[in-house]
mmCIF file of C-alpha atoms in Angstrom:
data_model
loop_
_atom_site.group_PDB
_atom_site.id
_atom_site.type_symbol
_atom_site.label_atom_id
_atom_site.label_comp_id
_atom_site.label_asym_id
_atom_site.label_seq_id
_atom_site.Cartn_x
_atom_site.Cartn_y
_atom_site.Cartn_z
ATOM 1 C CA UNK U 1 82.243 100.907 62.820
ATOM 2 C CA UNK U 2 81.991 102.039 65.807
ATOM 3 C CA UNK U 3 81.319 105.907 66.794
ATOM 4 C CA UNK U 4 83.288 106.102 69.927
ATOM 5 C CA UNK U 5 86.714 104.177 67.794
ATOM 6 C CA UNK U 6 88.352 105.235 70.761
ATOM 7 C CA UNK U 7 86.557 103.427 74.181
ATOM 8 C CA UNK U 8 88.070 100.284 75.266
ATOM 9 C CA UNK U 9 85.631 97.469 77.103
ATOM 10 C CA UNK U 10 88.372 95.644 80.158
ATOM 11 C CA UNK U 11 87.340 93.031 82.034
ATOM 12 C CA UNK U 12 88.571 91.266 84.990
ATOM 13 C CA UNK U 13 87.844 87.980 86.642
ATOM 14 C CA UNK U 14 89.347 86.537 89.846
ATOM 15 C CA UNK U 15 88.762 83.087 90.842
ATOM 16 C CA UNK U 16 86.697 85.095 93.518
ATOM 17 C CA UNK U 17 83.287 85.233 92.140
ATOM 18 C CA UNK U 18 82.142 88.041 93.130
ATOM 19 C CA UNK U 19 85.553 90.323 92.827
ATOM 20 C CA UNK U 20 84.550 90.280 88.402
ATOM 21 C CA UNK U 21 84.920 94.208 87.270
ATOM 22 C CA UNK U 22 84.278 95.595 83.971
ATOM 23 C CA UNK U 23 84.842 98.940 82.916
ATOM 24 C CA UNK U 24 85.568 101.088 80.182
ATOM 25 C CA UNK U 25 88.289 103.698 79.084
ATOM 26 C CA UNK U 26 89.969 105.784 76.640
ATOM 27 C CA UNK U 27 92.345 104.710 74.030
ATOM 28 C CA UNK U 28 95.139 107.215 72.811
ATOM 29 C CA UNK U 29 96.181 105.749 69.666
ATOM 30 C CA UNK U 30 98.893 107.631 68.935
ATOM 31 C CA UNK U 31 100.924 107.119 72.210
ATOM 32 C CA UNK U 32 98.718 103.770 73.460
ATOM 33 C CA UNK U 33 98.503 105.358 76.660
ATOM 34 C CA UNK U 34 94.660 104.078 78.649
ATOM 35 C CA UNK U 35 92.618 107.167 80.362
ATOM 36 C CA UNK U 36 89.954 107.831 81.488
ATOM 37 C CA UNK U 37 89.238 103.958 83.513
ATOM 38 C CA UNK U 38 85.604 104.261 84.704
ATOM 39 C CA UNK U 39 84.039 100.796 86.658
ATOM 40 C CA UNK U 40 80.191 99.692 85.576
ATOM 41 C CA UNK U 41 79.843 96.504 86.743
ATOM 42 C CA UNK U 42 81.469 94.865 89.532
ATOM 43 C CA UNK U 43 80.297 91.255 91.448
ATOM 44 C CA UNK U 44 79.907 88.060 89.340
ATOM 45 C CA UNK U 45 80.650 88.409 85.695
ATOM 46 C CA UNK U 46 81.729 86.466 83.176
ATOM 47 C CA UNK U 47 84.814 85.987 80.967
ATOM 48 C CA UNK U 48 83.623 87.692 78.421
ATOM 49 C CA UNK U 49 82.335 91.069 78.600
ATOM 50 C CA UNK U 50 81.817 92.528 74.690
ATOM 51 C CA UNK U 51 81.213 96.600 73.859
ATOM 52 C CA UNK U 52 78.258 97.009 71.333
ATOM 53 C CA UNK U 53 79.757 98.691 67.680
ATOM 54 C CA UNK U 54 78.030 101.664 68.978
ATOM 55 C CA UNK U 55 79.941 101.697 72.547
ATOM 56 C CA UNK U 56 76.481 102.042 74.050
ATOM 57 C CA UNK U 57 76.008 98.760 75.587
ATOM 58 C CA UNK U 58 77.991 96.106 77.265
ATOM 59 C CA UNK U 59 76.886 92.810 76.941
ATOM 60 C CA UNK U 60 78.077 90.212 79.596
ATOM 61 C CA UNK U 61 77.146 87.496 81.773
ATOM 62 C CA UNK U 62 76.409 87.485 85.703
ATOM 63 C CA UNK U 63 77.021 84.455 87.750
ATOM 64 C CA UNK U 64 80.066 82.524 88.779
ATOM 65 C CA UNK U 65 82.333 82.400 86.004
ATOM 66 C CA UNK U 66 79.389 83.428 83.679
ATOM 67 C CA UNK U 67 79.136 79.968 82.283
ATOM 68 C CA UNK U 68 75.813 79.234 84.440
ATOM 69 C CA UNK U 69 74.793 83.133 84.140
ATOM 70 C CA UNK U 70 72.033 85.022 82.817
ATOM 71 C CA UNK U 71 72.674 87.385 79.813
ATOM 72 C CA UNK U 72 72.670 91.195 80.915
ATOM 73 C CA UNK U 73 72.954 94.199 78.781
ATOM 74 C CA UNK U 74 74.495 97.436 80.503
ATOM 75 C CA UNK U 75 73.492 100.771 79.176
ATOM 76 C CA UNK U 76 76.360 103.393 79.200
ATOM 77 C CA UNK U 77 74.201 106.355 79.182
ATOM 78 C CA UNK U 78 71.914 105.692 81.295
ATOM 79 C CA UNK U 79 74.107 103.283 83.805
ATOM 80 C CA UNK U 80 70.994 100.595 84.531
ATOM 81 C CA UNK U 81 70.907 97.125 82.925
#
């Protein structure tokens, strides 16, 4: 379960390979309104960013398209991979 229930992980990737995003932001359950939209990781990235259960980390792949990436873990708190 995670302890942040609430943080969303959205990702973004243009046929561009270097215009990927990912970012993170709150989720209002109640009215399903996003806040809160803060960018990590911009440049190559892959399809398929993923939040860790803990919303610490994102994992996700650099590199066109990700498919011929290397594996990178992103660390919230500290903002460094």
């Amino acid at each position: 379960i995670p302890q942040q229930p609430n943080k969303v992980l959205i990702g973004n990737f243009n046929n561009n390979a270097a215009a990927g995003v990912i970012g993170t932001a709150t989720f209002d359950r109640a009215t399903g309104q996003l806040s809160n939209y803060t960018t990590h990781i911009t440049g190559q990235v892959g399809y398929a960013p993923a939040l860790s259960p803990n919303g610490r980390y994102i994992f996700y792949t650099n590199g066109s398209e990700g498919w011929q990436g290397t594996g990178r873990i992103w660390d919230l708190q500290t903002s460094q991979i």
